[in-house]
CSV table of C-alpha atoms in Angstrom, one decimal:
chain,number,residue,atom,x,y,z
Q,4,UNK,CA,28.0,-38.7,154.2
Q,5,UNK,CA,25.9,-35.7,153.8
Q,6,UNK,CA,26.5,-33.3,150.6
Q,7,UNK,CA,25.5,-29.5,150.7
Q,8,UNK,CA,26.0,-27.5,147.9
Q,9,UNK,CA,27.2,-23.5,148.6
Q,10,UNK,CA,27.8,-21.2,145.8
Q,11,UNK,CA,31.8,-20.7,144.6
Q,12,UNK,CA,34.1,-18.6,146.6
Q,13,UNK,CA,36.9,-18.4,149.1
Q,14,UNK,CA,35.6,-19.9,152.5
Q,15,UNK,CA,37.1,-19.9,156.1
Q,16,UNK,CA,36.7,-22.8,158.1
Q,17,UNK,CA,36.5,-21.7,161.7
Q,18,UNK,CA,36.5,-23.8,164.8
Q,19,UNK,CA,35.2,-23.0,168.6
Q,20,UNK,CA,36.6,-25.6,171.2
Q,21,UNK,CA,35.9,-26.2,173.9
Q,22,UNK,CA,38.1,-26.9,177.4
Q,23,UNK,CA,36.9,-29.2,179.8
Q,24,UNK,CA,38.5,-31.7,182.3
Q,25,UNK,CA,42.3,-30.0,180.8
Q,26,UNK,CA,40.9,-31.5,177.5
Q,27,UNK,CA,39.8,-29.6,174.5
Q,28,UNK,CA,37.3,-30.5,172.5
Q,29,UNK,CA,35.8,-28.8,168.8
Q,30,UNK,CA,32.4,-27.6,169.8
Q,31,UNK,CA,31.6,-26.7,166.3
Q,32,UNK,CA,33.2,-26.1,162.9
Q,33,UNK,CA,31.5,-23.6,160.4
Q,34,UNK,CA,32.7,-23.2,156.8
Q,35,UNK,CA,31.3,-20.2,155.5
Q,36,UNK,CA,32.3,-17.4,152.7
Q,37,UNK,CA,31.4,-15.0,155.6
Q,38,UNK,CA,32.2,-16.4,158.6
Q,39,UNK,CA,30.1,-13.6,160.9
Q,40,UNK,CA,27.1,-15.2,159.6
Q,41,UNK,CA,23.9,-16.3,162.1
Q,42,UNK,CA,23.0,-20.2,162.1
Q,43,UNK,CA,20.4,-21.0,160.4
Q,44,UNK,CA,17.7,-24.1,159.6
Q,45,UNK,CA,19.2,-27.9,160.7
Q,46,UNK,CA,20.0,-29.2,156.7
Q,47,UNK,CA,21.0,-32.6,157.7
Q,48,UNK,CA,22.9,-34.3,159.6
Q,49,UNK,CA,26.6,-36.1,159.4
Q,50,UNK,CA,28.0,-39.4,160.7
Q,51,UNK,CA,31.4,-39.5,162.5
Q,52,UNK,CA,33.0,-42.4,162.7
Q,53,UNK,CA,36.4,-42.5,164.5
Q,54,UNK,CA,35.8,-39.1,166.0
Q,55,UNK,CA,37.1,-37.1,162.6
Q,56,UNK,CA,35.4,-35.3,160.1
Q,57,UNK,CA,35.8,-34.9,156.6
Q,58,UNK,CA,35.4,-31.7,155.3
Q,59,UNK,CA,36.3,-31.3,151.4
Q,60,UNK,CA,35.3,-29.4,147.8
Q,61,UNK,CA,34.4,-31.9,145.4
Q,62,UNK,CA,34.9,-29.8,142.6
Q,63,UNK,CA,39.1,-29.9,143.9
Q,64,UNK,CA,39.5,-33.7,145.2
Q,65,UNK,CA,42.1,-34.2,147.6
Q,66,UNK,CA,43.8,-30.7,146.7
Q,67,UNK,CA,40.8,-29.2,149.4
Q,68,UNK,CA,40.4,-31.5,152.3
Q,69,UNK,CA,40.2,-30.7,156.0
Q,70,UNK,CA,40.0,-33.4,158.6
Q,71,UNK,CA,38.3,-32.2,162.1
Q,72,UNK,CA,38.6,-34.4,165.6
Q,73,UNK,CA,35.5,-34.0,166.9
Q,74,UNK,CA,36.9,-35.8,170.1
Q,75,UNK,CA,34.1,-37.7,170.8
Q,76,UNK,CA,32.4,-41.2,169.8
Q,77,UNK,CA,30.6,-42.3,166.7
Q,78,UNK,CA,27.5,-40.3,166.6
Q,79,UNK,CA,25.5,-38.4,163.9
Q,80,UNK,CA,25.8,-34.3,164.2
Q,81,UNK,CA,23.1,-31.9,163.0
Q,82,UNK,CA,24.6,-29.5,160.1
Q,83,UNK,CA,22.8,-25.9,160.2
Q,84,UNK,CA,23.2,-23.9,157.4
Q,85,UNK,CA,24.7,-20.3,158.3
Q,86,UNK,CA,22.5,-17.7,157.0
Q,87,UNK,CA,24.0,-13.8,156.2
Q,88,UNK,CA,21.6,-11.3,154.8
Q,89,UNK,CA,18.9,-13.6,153.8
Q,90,UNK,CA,21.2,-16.0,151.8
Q,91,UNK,CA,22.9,-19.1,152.6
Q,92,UNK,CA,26.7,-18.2,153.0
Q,93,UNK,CA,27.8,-21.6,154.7
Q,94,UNK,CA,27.4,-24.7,157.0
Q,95,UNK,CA,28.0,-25.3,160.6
Q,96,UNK,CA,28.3,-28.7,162.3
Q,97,UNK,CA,27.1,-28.5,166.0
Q,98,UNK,CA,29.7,-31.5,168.0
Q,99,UNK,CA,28.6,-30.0,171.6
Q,100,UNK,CA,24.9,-28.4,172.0
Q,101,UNK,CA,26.2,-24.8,173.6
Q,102,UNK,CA,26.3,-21.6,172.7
Q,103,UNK,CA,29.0,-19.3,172.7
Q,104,UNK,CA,29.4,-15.7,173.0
């Protein structure tokens, strides 16, 4: 479990996918107050087990959880932080080392 603390606020969880083989898979998943943000520095990294990800607020318990397939294996993905304007405005886990446009 890895545990990164952002400031309060509304945040947007966005996901990229990929398609490949007629399967999709989540490339990445950011949660971030301003989602047009650049990554960042690697802040740790996260073990998936089962191929689904746990995102969730503390602070709210179950009221604020978000389970992501990753569609692949039980492996450990590097979380970036996602910088805007010199500050931190969220995370990003990186499932599939591309970039996108």
């Amino acid at each position: 479990m890895a545990l990164i603390d952002l400031m309060p606020g509304d945040y947007a969880i966005t996901i990229q996918t990929l398609l490949l083989d007629r399967a999709r898979y989540t490339a990445r998943v950011r949660l971030a107050s301003e989602p047009d943000g650049e990554p960042g520095d690697l802040l740790d990294d996260v073990w998936v087990d089962g191929g689904q990800l746990l995102l969730f607020d503390d602070d709210l318990g179950d009221a604020a959880m978000t389970t992501v397939w990753t569609g692949f294996g039980d492996v450990r993905y590097p979380i970036f932080e996602v910088i805007k304007e010199g500050r931190r405005v969220g995370v990003e886990i990186a499932f599939i080392d591309i970039d996108f446009p």
